[in-house]
mmCIF file of C-alpha atoms in Angstrom:
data_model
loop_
_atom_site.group_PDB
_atom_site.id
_atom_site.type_symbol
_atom_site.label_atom_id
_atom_site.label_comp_id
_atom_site.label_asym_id
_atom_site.label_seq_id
_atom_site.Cartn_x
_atom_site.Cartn_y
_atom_site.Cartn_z
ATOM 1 C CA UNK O 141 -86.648 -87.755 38.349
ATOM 2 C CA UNK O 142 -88.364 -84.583 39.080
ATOM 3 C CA UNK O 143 -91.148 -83.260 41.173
ATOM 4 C CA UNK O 144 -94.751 -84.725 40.151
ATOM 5 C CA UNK O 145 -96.934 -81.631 41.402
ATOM 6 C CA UNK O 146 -96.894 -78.225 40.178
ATOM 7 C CA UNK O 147 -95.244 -76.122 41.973
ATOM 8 C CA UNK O 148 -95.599 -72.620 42.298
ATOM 9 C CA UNK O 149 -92.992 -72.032 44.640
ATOM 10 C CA UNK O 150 -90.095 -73.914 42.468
ATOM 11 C CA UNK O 151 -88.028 -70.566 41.051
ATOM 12 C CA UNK O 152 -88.025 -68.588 44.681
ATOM 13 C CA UNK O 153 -87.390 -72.173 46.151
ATOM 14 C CA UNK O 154 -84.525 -73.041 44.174
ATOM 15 C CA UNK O 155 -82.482 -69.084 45.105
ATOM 16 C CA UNK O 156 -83.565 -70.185 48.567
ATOM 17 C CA UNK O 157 -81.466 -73.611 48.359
ATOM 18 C CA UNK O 158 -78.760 -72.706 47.027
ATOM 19 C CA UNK O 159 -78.456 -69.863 49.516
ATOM 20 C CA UNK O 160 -78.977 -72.192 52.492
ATOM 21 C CA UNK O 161 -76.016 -74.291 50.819
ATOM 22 C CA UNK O 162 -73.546 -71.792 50.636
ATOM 23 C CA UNK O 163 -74.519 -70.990 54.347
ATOM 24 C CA UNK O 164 -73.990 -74.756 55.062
ATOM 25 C CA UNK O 165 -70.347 -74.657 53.284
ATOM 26 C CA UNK O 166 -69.554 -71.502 54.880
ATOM 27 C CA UNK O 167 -69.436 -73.342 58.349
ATOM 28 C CA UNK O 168 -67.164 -76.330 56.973
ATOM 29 C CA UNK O 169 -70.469 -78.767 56.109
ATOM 30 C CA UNK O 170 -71.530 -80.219 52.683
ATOM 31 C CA UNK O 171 -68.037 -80.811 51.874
ATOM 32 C CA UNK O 172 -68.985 -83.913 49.565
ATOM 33 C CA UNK O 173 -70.487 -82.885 46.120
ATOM 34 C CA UNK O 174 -72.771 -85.797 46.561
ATOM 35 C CA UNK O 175 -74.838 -84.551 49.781
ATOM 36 C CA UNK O 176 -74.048 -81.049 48.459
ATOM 37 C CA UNK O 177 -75.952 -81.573 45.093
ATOM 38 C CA UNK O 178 -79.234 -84.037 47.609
ATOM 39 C CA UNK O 179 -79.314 -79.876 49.548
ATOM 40 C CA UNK O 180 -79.244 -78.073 46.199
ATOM 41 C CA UNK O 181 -81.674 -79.696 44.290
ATOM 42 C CA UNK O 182 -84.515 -81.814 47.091
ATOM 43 C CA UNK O 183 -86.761 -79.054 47.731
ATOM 44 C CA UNK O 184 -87.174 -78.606 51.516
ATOM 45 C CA UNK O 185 -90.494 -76.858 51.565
ATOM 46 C CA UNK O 186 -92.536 -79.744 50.022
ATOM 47 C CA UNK O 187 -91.922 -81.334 52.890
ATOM 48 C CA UNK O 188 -93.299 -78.333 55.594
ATOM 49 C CA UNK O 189 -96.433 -77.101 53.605
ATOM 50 C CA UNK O 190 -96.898 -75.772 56.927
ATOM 51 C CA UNK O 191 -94.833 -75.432 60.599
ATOM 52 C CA UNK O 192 -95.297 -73.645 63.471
ATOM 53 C CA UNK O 193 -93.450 -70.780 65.227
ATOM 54 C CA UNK O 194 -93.386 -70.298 68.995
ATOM 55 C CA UNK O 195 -94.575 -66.764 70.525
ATOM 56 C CA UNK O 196 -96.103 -65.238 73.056
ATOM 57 C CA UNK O 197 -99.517 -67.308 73.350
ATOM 58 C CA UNK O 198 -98.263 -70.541 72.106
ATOM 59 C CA UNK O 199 -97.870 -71.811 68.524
ATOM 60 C CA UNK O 200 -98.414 -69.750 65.293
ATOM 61 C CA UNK O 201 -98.633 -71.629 62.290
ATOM 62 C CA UNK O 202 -97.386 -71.178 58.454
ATOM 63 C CA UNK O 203 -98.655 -72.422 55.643
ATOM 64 C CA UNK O 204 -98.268 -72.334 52.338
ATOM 65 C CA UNK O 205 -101.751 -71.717 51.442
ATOM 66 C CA UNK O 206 -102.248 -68.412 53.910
ATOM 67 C CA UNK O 207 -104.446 -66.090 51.797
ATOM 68 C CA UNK O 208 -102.207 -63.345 53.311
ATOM 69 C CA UNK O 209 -98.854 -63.126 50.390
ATOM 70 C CA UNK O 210 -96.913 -62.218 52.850
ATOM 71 C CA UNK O 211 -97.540 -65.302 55.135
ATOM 72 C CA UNK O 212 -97.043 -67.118 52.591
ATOM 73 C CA UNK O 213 -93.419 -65.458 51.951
ATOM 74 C CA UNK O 214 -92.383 -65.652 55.582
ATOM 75 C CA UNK O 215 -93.259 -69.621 55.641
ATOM 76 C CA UNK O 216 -91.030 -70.040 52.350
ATOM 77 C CA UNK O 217 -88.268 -67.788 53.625
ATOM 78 C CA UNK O 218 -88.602 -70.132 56.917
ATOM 79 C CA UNK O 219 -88.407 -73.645 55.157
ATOM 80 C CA UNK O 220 -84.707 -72.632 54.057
ATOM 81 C CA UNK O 221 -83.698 -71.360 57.073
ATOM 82 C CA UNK O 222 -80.560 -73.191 58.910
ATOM 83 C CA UNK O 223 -83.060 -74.052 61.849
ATOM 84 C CA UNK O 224 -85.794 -77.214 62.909
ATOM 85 C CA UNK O 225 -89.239 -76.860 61.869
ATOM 86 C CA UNK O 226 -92.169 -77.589 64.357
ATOM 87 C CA UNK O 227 -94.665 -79.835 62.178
ATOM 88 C CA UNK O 228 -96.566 -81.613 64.403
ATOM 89 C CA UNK O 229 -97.721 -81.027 67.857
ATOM 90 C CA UNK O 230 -100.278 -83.185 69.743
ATOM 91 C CA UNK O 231 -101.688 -81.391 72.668
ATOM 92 C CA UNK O 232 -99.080 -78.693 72.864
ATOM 93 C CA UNK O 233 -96.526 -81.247 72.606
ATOM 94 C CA UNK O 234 -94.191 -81.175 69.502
ATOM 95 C CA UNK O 235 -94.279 -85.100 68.270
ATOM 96 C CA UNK O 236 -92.298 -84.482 64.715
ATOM 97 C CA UNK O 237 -89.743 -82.039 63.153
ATOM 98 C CA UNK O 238 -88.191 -81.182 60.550
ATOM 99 C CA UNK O 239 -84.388 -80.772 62.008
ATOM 100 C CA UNK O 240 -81.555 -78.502 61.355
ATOM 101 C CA UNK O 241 -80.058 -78.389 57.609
ATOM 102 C CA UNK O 242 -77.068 -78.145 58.681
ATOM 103 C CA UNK O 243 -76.795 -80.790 61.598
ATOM 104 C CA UNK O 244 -78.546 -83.406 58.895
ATOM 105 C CA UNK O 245 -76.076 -82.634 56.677
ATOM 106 C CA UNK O 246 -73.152 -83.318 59.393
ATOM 107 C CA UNK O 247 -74.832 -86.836 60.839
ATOM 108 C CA UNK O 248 -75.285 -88.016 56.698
ATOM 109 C CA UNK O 249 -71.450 -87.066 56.313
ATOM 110 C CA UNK O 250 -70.707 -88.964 59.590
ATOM 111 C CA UNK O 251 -72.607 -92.396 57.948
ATOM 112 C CA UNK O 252 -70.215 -92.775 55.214
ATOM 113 C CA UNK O 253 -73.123 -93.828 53.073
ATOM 114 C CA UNK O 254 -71.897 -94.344 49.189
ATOM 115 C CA UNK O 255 -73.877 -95.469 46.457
ATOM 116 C CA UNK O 256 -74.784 -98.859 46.493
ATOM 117 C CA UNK O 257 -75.593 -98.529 50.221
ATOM 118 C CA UNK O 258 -78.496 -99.175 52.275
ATOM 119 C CA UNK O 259 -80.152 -97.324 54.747
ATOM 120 C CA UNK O 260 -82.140 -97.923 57.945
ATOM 121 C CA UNK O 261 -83.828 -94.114 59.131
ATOM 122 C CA UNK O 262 -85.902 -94.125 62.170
ATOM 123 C CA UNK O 263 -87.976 -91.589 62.761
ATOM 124 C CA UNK O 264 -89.781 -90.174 58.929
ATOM 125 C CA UNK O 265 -90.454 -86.941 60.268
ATOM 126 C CA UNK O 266 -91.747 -84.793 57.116
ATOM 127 C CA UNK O 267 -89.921 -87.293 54.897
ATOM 128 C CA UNK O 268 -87.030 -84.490 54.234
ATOM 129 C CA UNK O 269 -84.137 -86.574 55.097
ATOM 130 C CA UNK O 270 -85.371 -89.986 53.462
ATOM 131 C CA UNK O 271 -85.479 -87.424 49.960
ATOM 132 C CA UNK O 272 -82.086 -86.661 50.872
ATOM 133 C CA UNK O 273 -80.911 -90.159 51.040
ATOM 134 C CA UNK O 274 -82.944 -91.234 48.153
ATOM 135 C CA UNK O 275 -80.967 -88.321 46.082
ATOM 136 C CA UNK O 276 -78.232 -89.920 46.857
ATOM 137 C CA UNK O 277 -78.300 -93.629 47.053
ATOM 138 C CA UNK O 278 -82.028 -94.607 45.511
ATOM 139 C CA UNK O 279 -85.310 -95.408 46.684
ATOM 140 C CA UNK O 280 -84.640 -98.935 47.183
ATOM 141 C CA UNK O 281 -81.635 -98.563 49.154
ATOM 142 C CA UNK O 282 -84.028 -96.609 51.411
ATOM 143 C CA UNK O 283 -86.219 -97.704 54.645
ATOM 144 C CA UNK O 284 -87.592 -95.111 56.635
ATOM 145 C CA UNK O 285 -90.207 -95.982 59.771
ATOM 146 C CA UNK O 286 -92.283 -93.948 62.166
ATOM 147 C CA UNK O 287 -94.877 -94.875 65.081
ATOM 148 C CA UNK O 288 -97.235 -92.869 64.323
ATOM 149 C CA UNK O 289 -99.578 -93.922 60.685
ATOM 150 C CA UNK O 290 -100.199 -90.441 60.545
ATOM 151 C CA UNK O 291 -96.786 -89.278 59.882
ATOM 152 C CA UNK O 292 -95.834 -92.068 57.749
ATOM 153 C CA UNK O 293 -98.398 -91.102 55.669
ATOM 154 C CA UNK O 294 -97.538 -87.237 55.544
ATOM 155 C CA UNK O 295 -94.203 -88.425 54.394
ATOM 156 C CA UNK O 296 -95.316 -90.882 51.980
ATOM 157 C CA UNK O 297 -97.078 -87.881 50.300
ATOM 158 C CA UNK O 298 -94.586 -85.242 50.540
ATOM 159 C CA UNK O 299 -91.762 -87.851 49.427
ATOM 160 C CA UNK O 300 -93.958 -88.703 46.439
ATOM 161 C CA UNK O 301 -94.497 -84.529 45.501
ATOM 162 C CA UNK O 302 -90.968 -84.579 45.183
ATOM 163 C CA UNK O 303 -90.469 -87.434 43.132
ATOM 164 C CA UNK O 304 -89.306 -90.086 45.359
ATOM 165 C CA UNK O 305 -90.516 -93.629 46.452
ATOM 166 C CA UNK O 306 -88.745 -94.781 49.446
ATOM 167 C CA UNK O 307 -90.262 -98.104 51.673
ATOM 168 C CA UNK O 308 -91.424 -95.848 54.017
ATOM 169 C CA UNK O 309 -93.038 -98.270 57.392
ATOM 170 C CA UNK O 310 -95.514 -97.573 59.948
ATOM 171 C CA UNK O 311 -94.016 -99.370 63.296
ATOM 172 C CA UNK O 312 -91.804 -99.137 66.178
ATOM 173 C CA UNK O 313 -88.587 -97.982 65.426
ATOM 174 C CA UNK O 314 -86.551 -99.628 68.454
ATOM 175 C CA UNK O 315 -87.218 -102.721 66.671
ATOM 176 C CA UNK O 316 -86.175 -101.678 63.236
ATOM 177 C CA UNK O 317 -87.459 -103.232 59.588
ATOM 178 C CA UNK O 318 -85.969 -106.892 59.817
ATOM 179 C CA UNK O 319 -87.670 -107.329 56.691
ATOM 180 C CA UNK O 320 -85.534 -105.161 54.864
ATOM 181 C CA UNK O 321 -82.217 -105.912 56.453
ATOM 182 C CA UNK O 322 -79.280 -106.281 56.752
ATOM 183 C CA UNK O 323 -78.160 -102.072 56.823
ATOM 184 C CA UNK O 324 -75.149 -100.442 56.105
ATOM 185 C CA UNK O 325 -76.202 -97.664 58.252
ATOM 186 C CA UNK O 326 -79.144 -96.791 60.519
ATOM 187 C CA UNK O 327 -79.239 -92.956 61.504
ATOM 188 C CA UNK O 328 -81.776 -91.698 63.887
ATOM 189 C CA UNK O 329 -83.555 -88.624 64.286
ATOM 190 C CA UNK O 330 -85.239 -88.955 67.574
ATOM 191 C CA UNK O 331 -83.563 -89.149 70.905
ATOM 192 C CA UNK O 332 -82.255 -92.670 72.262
ATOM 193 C CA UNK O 333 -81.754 -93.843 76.399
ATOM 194 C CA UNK O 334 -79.612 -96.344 74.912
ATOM 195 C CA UNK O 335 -79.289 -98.307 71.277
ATOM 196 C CA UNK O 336 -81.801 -101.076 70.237
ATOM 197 C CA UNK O 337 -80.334 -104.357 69.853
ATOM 198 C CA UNK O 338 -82.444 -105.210 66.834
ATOM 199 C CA UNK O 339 -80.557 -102.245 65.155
ATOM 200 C CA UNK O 340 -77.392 -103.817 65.878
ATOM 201 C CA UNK O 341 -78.439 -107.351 64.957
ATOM 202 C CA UNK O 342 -79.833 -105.938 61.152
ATOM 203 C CA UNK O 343 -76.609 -104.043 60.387
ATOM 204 C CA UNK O 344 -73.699 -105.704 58.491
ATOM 205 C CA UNK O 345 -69.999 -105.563 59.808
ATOM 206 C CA UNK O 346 -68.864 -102.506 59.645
ATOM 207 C CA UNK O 347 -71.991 -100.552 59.144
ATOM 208 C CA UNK O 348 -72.565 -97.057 61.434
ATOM 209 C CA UNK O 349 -75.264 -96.300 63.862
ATOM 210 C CA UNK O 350 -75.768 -92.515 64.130
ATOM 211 C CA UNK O 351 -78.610 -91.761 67.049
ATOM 212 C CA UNK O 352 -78.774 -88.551 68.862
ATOM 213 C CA UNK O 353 -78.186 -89.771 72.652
ATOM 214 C CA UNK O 354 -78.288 -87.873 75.741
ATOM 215 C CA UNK O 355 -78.164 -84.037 74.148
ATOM 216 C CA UNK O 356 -75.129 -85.286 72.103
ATOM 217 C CA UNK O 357 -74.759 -87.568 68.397
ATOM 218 C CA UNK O 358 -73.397 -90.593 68.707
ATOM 219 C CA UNK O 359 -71.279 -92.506 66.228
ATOM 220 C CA UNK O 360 -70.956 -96.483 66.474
ATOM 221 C CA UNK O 361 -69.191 -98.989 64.286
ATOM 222 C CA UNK O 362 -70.774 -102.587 64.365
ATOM 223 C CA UNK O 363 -68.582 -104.906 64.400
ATOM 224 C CA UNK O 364 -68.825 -109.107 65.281
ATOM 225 C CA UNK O 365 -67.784 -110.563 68.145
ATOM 226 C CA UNK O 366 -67.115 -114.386 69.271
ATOM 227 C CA UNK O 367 -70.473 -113.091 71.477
ATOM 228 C CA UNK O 368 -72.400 -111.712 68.507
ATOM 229 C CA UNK O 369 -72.387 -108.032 66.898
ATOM 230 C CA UNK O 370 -71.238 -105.193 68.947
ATOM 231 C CA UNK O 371 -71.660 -101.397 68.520
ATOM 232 C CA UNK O 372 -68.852 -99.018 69.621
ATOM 233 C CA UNK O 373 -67.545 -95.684 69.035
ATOM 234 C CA UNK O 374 -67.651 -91.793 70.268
ATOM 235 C CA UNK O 375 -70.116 -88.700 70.706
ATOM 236 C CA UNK O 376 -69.201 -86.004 67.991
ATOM 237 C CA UNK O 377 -68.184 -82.629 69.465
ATOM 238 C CA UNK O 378 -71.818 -81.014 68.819
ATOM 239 C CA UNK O 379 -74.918 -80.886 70.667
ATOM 240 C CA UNK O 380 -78.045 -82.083 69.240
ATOM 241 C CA UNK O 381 -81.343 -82.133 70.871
ATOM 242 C CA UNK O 382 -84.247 -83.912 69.009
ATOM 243 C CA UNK O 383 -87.907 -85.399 69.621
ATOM 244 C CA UNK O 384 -87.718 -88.681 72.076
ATOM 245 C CA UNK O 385 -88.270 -91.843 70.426
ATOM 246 C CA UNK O 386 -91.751 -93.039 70.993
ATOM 247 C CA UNK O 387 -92.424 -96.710 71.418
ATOM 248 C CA UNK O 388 -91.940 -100.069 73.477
ATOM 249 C CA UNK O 389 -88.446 -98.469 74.148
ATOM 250 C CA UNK O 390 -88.576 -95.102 74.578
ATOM 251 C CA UNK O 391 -86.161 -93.484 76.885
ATOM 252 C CA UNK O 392 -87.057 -92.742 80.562
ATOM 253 C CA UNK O 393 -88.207 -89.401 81.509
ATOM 254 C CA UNK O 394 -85.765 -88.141 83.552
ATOM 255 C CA UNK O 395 -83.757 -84.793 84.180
ATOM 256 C CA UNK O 396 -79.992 -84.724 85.821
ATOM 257 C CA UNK O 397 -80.581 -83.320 88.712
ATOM 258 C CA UNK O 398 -78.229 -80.119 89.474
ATOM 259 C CA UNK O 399 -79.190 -78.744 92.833
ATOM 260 C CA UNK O 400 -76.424 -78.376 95.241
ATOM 261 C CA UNK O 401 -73.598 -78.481 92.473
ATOM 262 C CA UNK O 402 -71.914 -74.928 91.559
ATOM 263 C CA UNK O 403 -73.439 -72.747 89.717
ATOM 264 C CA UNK O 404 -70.940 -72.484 87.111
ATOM 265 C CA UNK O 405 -70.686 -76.341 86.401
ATOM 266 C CA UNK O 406 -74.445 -76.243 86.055
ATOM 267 C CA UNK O 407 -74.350 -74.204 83.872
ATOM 268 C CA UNK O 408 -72.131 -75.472 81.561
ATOM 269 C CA UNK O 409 -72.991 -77.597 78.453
ATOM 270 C CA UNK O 410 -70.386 -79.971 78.303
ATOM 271 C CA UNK O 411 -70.709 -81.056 82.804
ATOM 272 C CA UNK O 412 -74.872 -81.265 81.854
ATOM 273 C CA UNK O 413 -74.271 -83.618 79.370
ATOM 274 C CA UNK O 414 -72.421 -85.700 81.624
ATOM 275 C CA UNK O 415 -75.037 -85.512 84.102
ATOM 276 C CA UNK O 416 -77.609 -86.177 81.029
ATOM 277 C CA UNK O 417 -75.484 -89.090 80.169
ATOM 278 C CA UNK O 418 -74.737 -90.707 83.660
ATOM 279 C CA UNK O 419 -78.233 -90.003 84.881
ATOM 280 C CA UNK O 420 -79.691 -92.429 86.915
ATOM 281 C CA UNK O 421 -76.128 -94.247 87.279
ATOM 282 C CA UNK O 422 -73.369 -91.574 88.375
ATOM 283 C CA UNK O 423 -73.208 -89.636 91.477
ATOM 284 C CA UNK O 424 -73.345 -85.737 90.036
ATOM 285 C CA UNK O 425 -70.971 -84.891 93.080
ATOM 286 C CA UNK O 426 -68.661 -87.948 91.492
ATOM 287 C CA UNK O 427 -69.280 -86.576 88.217
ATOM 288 C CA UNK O 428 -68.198 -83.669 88.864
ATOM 289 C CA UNK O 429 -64.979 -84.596 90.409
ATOM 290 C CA UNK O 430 -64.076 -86.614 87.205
ATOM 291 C CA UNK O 431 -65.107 -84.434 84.819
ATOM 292 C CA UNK O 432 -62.758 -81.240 86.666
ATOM 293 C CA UNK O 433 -60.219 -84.329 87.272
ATOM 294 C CA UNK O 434 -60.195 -84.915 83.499
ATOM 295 C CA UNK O 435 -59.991 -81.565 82.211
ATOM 296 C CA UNK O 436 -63.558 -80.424 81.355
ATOM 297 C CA UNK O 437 -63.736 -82.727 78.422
ATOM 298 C CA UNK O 438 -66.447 -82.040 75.816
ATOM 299 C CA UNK O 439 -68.423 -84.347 74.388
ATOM 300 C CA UNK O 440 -65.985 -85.901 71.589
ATOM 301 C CA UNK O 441 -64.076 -87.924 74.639
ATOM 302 C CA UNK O 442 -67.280 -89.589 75.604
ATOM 303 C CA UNK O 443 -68.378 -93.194 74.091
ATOM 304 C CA UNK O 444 -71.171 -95.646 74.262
ATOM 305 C CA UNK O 445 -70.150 -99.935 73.752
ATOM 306 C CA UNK O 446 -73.385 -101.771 72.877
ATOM 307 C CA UNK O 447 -73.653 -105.556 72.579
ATOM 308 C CA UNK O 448 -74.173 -108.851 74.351
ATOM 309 C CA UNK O 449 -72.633 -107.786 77.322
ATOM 310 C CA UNK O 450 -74.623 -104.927 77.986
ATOM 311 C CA UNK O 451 -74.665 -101.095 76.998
ATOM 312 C CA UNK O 452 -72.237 -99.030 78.941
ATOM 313 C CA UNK O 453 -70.886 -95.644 78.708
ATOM 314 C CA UNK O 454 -67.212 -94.329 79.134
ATOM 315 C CA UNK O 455 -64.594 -91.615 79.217
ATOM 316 C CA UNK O 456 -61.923 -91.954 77.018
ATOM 317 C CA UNK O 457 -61.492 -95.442 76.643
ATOM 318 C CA UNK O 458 -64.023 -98.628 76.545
ATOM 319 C CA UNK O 459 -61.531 -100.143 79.270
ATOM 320 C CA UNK O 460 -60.314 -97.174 80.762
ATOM 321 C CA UNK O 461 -60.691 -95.924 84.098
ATOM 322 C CA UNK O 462 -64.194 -94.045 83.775
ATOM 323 C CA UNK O 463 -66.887 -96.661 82.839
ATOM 324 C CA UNK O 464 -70.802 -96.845 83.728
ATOM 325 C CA UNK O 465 -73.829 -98.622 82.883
ATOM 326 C CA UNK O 466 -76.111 -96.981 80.671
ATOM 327 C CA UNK O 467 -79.908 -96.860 82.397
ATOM 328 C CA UNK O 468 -83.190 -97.048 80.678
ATOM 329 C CA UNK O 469 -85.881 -99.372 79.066
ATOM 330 C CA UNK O 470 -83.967 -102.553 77.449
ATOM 331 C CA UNK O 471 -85.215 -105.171 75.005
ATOM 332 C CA UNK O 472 -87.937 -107.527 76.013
#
C-alpha cells in the first residue's frame, strides 16, 4: 500500500510526522506501536490540501497550491501541527474539521480496536481518521458516513490519494450503516445531545461507543439486557469540543445559562460542563450545590446509561444518588 498520486510534499511531510509523533508521545499518547506507526506513516496533509485560519477579518485560507512558496510552507508546517483544521465553512459557519492529532489519537486508544475489528465512524470529515483506522485494521473493517455528499466525496478522494479504500456513505449518521453491521466500535467526531439507538442496536456485546457529548468524550460499553442492548460507561477526564452532528437528530441548540451563579463557578470548566450536561434538566442553582457538595468533580466522575429505558445521565454511580434525564431530539 502506498500513496497513488505524486507527491511533492512526501520528504518534508514525512520529518513533519514523525515530529508531531514524538510531540504526541511526549504528552503520554500513542503509547501502542500500532496507532503509533497509522501517525507516522498516513500522511495528514493529503487530507487538508487546504484549511483556513481565523484573523482579524474572518477566515484566511491555505492551500497547497498558493503560488506564494512560503504559503505554501506555512499550510504544510500547519497540517502537522497538534491542533484542528478548519476545512469547510458554509456561510461563515465551520461544517467539517480536521480535529486534534493528539485527541484522535487518545479516543482510537480508548476504542480498544485490534485487528480483525470493525469500525462504525460518523462524521468523514477530510477522511484523516478513516486512513488512520484503515492503517490499522483494513479497508473493509472500515465504514465511515457523513450528511453532507460533498464531504463524502472530498474524503473518498483524499482517502484514495493516500492509498486507502474504506466504504465511505453519504447519509445520516444518527442512524448509522445497518447495512454494514454489526460494529465492534462506533467513534464519533461530531458532537452528540444524547446517543442514537440505532448505534447501540448495530454494535455487538461488548463493543465501545466513543462520541464527544456535552464539551466532554464519552466512553460506553454495550452490553445486552433481558430489555435489549444497553450502553453505559464514563466521560474521560478531557475536554473536547467538536462540530454538532447534523441530521434528523442533531442536538438542540442550547447554552447553560450562567447568569446569577458566582463568578468563579462560571467560570470554571469542570461546573460548565455540568451545566452543559444537565441543560435543559437540572436547576444550575441545584447544580451547583451538588457539584460544591461533591467536591468539584471533573469530568471522569460523570456517566451517561443508554438503552430501552431511556438515556440518563449521573454522578458517580448509574444508581447513585445524582441521576437526570438526558434532554434533546430522540428517535422517531
Amino acid at each position: 500500500m502506498g500513496s497513488t498520486v505524486h507527491d511533492p510534499f512526501a520528504a518534508e511531510a514525512a520529518t513533519a510526522r514523525s515530529s508531531l509523533v514524538r510531540r504526541i508521545r511526549a504528552e503520554g499518547g500513542l503509547t501502542d506501536p500500532s496507532w503509533r506507526a497509522a501517525f507516522e506513516q498516513v500522511p495528514r496533509h493529503l487530507f487538508v490540501p487546504y484549511y483556513f485560519v481565523g484573523g482579524r477579518g474572518g477566515y484566511r485560507r491555505l492551500w497547497c497550491a498558493d503560488p506564494d512558496p512560503d504559503v505554501r510552507d506555512r499550510w504544510l508546517r500547519g497540517a502537522y501541527e497538534d491542533v484542528p483544521l478548519a476545512t469547510r465553512l458554509k456561510d461563515g459557519v465551520l461544517v467539517s474539521s480536521s480535529s486534534q492529532p493528539s485527541l484522535m489519537a487518545l479516543m482510537l486508544d480508548e476504542t480498544g480496536l485490534r485487528e480483525g475489528s470493525t469500525v462504525l465512524e460518523i462524521g468523514a470529515g477530510t477522511g484523516y481518521n478513516a486512513a488512520l483506522l484503515a492503517h490499522r485494521l483494513g479497508d473493509d473493517a472500515v465504514t465511515t458516513v457523513d450528511l453532507d455528499p460533498d464531504i463524502t466525496e472530498a474524503a473518498r478522494s483524499h482517502l484514495a490519494a493516500a492509498g486507502h479504500r474504506p466504504a465511505v456513505v453519504t447519509g445520516d449518521g444518527a442512524r448509522g450503516c445497518p447495512a454494514r453491521a454489526p460494529y465492534d466500535a462506533v467513534i464519533a467526531t461530531c458532537t452528540l445531545g444524547h446517543v442514537p439507538a440505532a448505534w447501540i442496536a448495530q454494535c455487538r456485546p461488548g463493543a465501545r461507543i466513543l462520541a464527544p457529548l456535552a464539551t466532554g468524550l464519552i466512553s460506553l460499553r454495550v452490553r445486552e439486557t433481558p430489555d435489549g442492548p444497553l450502553a453505559e460507561g464514563n466521560f474521560l477526564p478531557t475536554a473536547a469540543f467538536f462540530v454538532p452532528l447534523r441530521g434528523a437528530e442533531s442536538p438542540a441548540g442550547r447554552l447553560p445559562p450562567y447568569g446569577g451563579l458566582p463568578r468563579r463557578a462560571a467560570a470554571d470548566d469542570r461546573f460548565r460542563f455540568l451545566l452543559d450536561l444537565g441543560a435543559g434538566t437540572l436547576d444550575p442553582f441545584e447544580a451547583l450545590a451538588m457539584w460544591e457538595g461533591e467536591g468539584r468533580p471533573g469530568r471522569e466522575r460523570y456517566g451517561i446509561t443508554a438503552g430501552p429505558g431511556g438515556q440518563w445521565a449521573w454522578l458517580d454511580d448509574p444508581a447513585g444518588a445524582y441521576v437526570w434525564p438526558l434532554t434533546g431530539p430522540r428517535d422517531g
